[in-house]
Short mmCIF file of C-alpha atoms in Angstrom, two decimals:
data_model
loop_
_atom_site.label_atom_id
_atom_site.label_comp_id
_atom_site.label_asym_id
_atom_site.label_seq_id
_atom_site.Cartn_x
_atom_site.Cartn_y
_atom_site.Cartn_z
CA UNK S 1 0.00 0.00 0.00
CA UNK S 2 1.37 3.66 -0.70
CA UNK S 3 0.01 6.82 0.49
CA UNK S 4 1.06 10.47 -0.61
CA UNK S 5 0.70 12.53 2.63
CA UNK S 6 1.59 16.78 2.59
CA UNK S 7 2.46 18.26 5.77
CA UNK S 8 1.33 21.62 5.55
CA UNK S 9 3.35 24.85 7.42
CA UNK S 10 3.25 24.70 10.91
CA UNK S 11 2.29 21.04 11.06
CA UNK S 12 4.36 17.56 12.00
CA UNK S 13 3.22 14.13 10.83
CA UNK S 14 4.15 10.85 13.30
CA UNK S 15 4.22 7.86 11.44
CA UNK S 16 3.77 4.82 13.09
CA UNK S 17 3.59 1.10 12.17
CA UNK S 18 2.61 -1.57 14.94
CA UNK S 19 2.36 1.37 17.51
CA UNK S 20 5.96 2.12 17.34
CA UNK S 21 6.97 5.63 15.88
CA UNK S 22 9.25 5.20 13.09
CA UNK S 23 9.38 8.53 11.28
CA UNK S 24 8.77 12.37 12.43
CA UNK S 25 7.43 13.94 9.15
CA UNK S 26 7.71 17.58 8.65
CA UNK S 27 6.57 20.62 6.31
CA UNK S 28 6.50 18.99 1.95
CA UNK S 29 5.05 16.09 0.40
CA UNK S 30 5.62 12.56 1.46
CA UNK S 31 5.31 8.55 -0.04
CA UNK S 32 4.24 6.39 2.63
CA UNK S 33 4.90 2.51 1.67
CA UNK S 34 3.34 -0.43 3.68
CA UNK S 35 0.27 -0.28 6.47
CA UNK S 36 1.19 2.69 8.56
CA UNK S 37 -0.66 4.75 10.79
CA UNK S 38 -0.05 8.74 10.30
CA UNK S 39 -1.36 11.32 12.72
CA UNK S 40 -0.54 15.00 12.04
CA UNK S 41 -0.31 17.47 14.84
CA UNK S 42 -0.93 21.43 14.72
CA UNK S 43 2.51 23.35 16.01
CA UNK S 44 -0.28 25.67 18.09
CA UNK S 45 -1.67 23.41 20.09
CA UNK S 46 -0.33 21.17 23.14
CA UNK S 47 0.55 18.19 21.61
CA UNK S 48 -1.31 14.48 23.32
CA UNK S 49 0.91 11.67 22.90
CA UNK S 50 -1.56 8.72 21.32
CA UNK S 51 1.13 6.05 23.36
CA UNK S 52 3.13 6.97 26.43
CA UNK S 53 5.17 9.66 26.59
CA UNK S 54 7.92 8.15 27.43
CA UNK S 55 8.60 5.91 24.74
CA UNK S 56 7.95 8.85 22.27
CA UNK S 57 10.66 10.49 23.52
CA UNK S 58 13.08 7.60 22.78
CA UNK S 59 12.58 9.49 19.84
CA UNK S 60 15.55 11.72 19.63
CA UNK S 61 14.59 13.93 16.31
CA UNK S 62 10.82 14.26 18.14
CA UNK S 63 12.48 14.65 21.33
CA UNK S 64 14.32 17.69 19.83
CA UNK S 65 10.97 19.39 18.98
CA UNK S 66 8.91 19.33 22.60
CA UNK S 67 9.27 20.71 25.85
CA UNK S 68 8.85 18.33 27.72
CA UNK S 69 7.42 19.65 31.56
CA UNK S 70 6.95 17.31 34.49
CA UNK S 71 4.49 18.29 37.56
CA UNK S 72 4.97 16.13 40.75
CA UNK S 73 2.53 15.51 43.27
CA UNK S 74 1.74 18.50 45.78
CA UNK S 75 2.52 20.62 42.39
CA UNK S 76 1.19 22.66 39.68
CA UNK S 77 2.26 24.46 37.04
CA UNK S 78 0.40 27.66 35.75
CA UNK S 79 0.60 27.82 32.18
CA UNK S 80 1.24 30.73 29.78
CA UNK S 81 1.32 30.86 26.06
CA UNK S 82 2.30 34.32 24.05
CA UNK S 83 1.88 36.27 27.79
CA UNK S 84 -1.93 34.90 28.20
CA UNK S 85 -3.17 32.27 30.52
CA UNK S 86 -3.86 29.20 29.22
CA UNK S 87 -4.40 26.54 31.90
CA UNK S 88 -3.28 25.05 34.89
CA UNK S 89 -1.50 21.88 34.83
CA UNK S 90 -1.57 18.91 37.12
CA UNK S 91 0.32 15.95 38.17
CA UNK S 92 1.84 14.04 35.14
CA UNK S 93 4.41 15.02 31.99
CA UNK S 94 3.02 17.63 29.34
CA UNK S 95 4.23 18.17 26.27
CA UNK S 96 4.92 21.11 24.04
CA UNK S 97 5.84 22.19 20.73
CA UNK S 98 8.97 24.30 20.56
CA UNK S 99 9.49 27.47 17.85
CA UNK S 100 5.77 28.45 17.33
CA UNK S 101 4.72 30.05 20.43
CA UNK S 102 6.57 32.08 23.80
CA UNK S 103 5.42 29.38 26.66
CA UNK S 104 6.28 30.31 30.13
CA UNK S 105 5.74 27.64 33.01
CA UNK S 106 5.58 28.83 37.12
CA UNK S 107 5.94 25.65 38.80
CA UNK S 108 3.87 25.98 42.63
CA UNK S 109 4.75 24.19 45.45
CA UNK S 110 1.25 23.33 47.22
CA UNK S 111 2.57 21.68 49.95
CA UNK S 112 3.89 25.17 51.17
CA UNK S 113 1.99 28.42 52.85
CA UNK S 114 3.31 31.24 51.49
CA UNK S 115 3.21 32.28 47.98
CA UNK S 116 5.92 33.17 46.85
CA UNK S 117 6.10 32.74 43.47
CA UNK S 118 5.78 36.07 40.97
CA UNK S 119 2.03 35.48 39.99
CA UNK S 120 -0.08 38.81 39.54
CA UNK S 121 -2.57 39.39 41.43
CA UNK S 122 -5.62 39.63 38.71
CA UNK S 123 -4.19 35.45 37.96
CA UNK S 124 -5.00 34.37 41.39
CA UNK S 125 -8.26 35.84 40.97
CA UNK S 126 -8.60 33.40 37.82
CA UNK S 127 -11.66 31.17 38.47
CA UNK S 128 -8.97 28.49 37.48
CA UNK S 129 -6.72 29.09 40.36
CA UNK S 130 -9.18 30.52 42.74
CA UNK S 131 -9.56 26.83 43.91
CA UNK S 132 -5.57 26.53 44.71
CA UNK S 133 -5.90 30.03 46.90
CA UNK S 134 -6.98 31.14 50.30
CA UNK S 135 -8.00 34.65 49.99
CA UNK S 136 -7.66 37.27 53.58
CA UNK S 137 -8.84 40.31 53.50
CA UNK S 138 -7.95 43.09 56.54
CA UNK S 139 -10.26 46.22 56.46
CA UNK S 140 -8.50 50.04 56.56
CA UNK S 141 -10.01 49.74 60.71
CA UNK S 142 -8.93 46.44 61.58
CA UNK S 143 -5.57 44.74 62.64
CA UNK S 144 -5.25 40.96 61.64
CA UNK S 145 -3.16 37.97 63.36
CA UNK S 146 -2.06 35.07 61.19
CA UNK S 147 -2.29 31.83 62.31
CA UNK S 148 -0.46 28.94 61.14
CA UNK S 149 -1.38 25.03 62.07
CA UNK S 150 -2.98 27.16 65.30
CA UNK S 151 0.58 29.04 66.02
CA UNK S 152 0.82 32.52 65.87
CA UNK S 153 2.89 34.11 63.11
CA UNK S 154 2.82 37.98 62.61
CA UNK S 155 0.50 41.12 62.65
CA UNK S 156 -0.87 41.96 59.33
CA UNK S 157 -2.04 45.24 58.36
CA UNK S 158 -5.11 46.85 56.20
CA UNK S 159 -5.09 44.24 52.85
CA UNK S 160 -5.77 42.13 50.76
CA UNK S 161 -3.26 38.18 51.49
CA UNK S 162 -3.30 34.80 49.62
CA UNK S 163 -2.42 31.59 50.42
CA UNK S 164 -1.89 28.60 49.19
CA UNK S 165 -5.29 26.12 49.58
CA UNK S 166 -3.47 22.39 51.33
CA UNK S 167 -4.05 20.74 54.36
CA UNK S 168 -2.46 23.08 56.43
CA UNK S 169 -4.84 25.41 58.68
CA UNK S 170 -4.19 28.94 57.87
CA UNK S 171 -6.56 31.78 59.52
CA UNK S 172 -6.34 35.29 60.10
CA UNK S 173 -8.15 36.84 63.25
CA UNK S 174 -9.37 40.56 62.72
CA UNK S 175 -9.73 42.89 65.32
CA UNK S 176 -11.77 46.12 64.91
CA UNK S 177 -8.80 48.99 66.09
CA UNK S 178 -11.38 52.53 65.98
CA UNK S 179 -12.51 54.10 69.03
CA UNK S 180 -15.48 52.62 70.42
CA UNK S 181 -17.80 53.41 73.68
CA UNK S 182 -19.12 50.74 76.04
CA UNK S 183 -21.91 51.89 78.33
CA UNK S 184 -22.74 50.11 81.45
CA UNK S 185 -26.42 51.50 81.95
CA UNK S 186 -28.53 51.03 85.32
CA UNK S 187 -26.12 49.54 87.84
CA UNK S 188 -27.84 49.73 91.18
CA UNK S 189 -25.51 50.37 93.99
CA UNK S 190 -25.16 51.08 97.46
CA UNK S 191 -22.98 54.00 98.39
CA UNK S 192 -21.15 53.50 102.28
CA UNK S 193 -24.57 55.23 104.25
CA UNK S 194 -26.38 52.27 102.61
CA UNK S 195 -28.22 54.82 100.05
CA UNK S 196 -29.61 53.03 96.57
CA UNK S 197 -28.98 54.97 93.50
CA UNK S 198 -28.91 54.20 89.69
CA UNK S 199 -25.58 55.21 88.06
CA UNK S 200 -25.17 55.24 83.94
CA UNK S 201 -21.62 54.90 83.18
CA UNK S 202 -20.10 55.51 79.62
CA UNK S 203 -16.19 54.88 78.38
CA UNK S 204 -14.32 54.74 75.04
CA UNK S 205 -11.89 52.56 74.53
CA UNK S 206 -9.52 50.96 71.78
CA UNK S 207 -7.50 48.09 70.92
CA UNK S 208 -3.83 48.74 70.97
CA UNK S 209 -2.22 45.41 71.30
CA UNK S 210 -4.58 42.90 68.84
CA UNK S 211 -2.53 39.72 70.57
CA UNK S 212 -2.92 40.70 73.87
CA UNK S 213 -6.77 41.42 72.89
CA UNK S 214 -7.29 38.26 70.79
CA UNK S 215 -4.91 35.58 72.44
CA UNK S 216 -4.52 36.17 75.37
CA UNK S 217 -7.85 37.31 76.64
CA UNK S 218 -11.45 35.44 75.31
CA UNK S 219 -13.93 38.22 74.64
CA UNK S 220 -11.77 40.93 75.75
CA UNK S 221 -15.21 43.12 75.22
CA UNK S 222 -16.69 41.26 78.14
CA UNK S 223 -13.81 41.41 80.38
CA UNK S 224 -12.96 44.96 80.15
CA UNK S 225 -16.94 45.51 80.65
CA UNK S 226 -16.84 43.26 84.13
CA UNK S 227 -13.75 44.94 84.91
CA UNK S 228 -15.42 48.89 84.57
CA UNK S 229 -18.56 46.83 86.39
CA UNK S 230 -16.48 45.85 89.37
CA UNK S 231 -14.47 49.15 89.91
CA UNK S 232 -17.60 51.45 89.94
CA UNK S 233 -19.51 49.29 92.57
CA UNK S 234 -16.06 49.77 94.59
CA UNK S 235 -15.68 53.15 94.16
CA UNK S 236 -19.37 54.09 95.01
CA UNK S 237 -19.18 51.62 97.99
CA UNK S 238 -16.60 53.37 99.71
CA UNK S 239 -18.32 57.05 99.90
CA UNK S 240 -21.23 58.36 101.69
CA UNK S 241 -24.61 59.93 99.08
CA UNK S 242 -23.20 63.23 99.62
CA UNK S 243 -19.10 62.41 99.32
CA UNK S 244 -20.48 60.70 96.08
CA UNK S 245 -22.71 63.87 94.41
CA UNK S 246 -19.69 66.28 95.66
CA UNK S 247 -17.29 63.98 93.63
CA UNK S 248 -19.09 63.29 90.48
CA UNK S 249 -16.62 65.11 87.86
CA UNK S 250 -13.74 63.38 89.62
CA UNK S 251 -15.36 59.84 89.78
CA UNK S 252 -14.11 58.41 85.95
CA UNK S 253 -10.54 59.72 86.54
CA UNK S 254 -10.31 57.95 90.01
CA UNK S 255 -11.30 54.60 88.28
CA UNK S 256 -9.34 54.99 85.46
CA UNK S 257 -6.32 55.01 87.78
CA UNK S 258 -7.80 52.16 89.65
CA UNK S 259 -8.31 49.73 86.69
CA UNK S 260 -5.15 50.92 84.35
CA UNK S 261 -3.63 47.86 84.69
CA UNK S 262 -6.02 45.38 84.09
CA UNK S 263 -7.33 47.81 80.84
CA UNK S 264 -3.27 47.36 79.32
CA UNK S 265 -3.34 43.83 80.13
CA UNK S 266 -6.44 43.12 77.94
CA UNK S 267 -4.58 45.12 75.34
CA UNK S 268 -6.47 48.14 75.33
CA UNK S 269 -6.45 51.60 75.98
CA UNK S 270 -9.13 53.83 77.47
CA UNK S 271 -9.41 57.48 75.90
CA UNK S 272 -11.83 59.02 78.48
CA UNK S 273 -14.48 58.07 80.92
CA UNK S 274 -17.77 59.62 83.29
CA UNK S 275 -21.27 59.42 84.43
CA UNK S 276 -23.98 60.52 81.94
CA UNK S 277 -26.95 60.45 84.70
CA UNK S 278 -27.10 59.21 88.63
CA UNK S 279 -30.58 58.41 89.19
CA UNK S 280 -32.47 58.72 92.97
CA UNK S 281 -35.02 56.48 94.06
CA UNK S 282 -38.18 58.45 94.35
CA UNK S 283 -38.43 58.64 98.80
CA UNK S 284 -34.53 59.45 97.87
CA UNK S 285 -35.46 62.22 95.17
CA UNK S 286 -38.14 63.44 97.58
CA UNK S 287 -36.26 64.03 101.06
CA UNK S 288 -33.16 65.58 98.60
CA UNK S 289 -36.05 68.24 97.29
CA UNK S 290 -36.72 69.01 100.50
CA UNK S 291 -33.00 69.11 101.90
CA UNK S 292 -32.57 71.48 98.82
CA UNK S 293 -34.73 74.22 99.06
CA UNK S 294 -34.63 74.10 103.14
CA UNK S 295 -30.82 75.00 102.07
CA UNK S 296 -32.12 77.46 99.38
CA UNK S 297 -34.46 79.08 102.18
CA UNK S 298 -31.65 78.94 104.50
CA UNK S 299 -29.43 80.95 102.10
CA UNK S 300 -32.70 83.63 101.29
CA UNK S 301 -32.65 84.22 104.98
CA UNK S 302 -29.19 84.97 105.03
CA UNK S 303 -28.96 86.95 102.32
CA UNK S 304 -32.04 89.08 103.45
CA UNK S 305 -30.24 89.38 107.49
CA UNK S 306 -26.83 90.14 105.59
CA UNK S 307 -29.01 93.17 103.29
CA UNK S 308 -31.05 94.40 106.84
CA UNK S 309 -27.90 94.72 108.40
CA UNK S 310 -26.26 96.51 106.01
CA UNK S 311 -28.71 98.96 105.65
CA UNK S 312 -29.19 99.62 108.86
CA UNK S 313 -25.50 100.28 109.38
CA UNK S 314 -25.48 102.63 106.38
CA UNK S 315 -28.24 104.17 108.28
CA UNK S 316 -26.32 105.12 111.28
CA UNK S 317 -23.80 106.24 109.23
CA UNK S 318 -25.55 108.56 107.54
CA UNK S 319 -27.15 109.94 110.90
CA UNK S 320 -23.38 110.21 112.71
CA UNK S 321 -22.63 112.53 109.51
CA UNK S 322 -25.98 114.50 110.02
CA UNK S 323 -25.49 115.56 113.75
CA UNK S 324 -21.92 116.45 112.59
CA UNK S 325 -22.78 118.61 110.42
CA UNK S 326 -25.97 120.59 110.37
CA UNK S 327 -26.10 121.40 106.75
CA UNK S 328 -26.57 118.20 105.66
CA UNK S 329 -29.17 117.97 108.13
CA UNK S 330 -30.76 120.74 106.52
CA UNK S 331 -30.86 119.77 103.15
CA UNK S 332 -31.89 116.38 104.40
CA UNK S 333 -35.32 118.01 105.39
CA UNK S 334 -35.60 119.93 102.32
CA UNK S 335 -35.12 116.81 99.94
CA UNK S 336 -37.85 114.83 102.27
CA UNK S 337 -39.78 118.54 101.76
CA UNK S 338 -39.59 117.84 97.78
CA UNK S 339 -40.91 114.33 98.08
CA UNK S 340 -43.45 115.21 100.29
CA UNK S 341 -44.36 117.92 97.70
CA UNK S 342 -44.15 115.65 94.73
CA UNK S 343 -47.03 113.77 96.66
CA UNK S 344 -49.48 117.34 96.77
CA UNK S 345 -51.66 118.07 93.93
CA UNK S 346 -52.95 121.73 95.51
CA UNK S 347 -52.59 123.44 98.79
CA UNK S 348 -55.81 125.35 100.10
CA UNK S 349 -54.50 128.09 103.25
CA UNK S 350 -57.69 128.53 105.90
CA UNK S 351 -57.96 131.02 108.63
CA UNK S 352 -55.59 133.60 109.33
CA UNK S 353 -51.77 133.30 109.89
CA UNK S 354 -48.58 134.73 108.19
CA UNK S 355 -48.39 131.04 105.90
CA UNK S 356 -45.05 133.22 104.15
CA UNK S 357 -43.30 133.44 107.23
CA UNK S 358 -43.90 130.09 108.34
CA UNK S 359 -42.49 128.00 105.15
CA UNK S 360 -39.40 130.54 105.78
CA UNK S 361 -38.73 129.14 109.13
CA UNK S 362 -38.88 125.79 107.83
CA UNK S 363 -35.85 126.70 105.83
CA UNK S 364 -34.14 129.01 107.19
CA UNK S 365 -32.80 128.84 110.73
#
């Protein structure tokens, strides 16, 4: 039997004959003579051996024409052909035809953590590799802690990590690192004269040390509000009603001081601190009313005795200076005259009298 077979540009023709390849066939015209098998490959595409590999290669003139690329277990290689992603591949041997196109290979090691290969970004976003990658993310607000096989590793800050996807536990802990305000609303209390009162209790805080905070404290929110709990019931236990309401603006910086430590051991620090309301009971409301304005009518009736006396000694002084000096005594009566005759609308004279000479002696001496 004879065949004519043309290998076009950009092609290569296997011959074989009982399985085994005995010619590698490449761009003209050719006479094939006997029962052979020809298959004719395209330069631009991966090439699939039809037998193993292997013995191909034994081929040395084929040999010469492939790259040849071998991907072990725990392994991949990302595939690129003319700068574009093509695919990923797996464990086995691939095969590719030299001279047509720019391949590039990145062989990955999956079996470690870290990535540490030069892969863009936008590729391990590839829904083809997405499935090899563990994707973190740490908001601008937020601290993160990576965690590897349960250990501790480093701090991470505001972005965007991948790892590689095995069997080794990877996890990243965020913590939230604004300002934030706890209140700690309607704790009843006893102050030291056994008085009940309501106290509303506010304080902003914010994480400084994410390990402390994370590790080494569970629900460091909860401990830091038993902790503010705990000091105020102190503090208010160990003052009488009154030593209390006289030391309200001073009460948050006296607790502060008290608590410091245990705040920095939970990893945290505390920006400011107070009471928003102290509530009475109502009997309690109702006897401070009335201790109130007895005080404010106490203080009226001072004031008034302190205004009496003063005018009364302003009094005195004005009469020492009018029996000193008789002029002023003089034109003391003549200004009580004008208000007496500010008062008198019309004056009617009766009977008989010199009314001239008597006004005159009221003025003059």
């Amino acid at each position: 039997m004879i065949k004519k077979i043309k290998i076009n540009a950009y092609q290569v023709g296997l011959v074989f004959e009982n399985r085994k390849l005995v010619q590698v066939l490449q761009e003209g015209a050719f006479w094939i003579f006997g029962d052979k098998n020809i298959m004719i490959y395209e330069m631009n595409q991966s090439f699939v051996a039809p037998i193993e590999l292997n013995i191909l290669l034994q081929n040395e003139q084929l040999a010469s024409m492939l790259e040849v690329v071998e991907v072990a277990d725990n392994e991949i290689v990302l595939f690129t052909s003319n700068g574009i992603f093509k695919e990923i591949l797996s464990t086995g041997r691939f095969a590719f035809w030299k001279n047509y196109n720019k391949n590039e290979f990145v062989k990955v090691d999956l079996s470690k953590v870290n990535i540490t290969e030069q892969i863009p970004v936008t590729l391990l976003e590839n829904m083809k590799l997405r499935t090899f990658v563990r994707k973190f993310q740490v908001a601008n607000f937020e601290k993160g802690l990576l965690f590897v096989n349960g250990v501790f590793v480093k701090e991470l800050i505001a972005g965007t990590y991948y790892f590689w996807n095995n069997a080794i536990l990877v996890e990243v802990k965020n913590v939230d690192i604004r300002q934030q305000q706890m209140e700690i609303s309607g704790q009843e209390l006893l102050t030291k004269d056994k008085a009940a009162l309501r106290i509303n209790f506010y304080m902003r805080y914010q994480v400084v040390d994410a390990l402390k905070a994370l590790v080494n404290n569970k629900d460091f929110e909860k401990q830091v509000y038993v902790v503010m709990q705990l000091a105020l019931r102190a503090f208010v236990g160990n003052y009488t009603l009154d030593e209390l309401l006289s030391r309200k603006e001073t009460i948050s910086k006296e607790i502060l001081e008290q608590v410091a430590d245990k705040i920095n051991d939970l990893g945290l620090a505390v920006s400011d601190a107070g009471i928003r309301d102290v509530i009475l009971p109502g009997d309690m409301k109702e006897i401070m009313n009335q201790v109130l304005v007895a005080e404010k009518k106490a203080q009226a009736n001072s004031i008034m005795r302190r205004e009496e006396t003063a005018a009364m000694r302003s009094m005195l002084n004005t009469a020492k200076l009018m029996e000193e000096n008789e002029m002023l005594w003089k034109l003391k009566e003549m200004e009580y005259v004008e208000k007496i005759a500010d008062k008198i609308g019309e004056i009617t004279i009766s009977g008989s009298g010199n009314v001239i000479g008597q006004l005159k002696e009221i003025f003059v001496k």
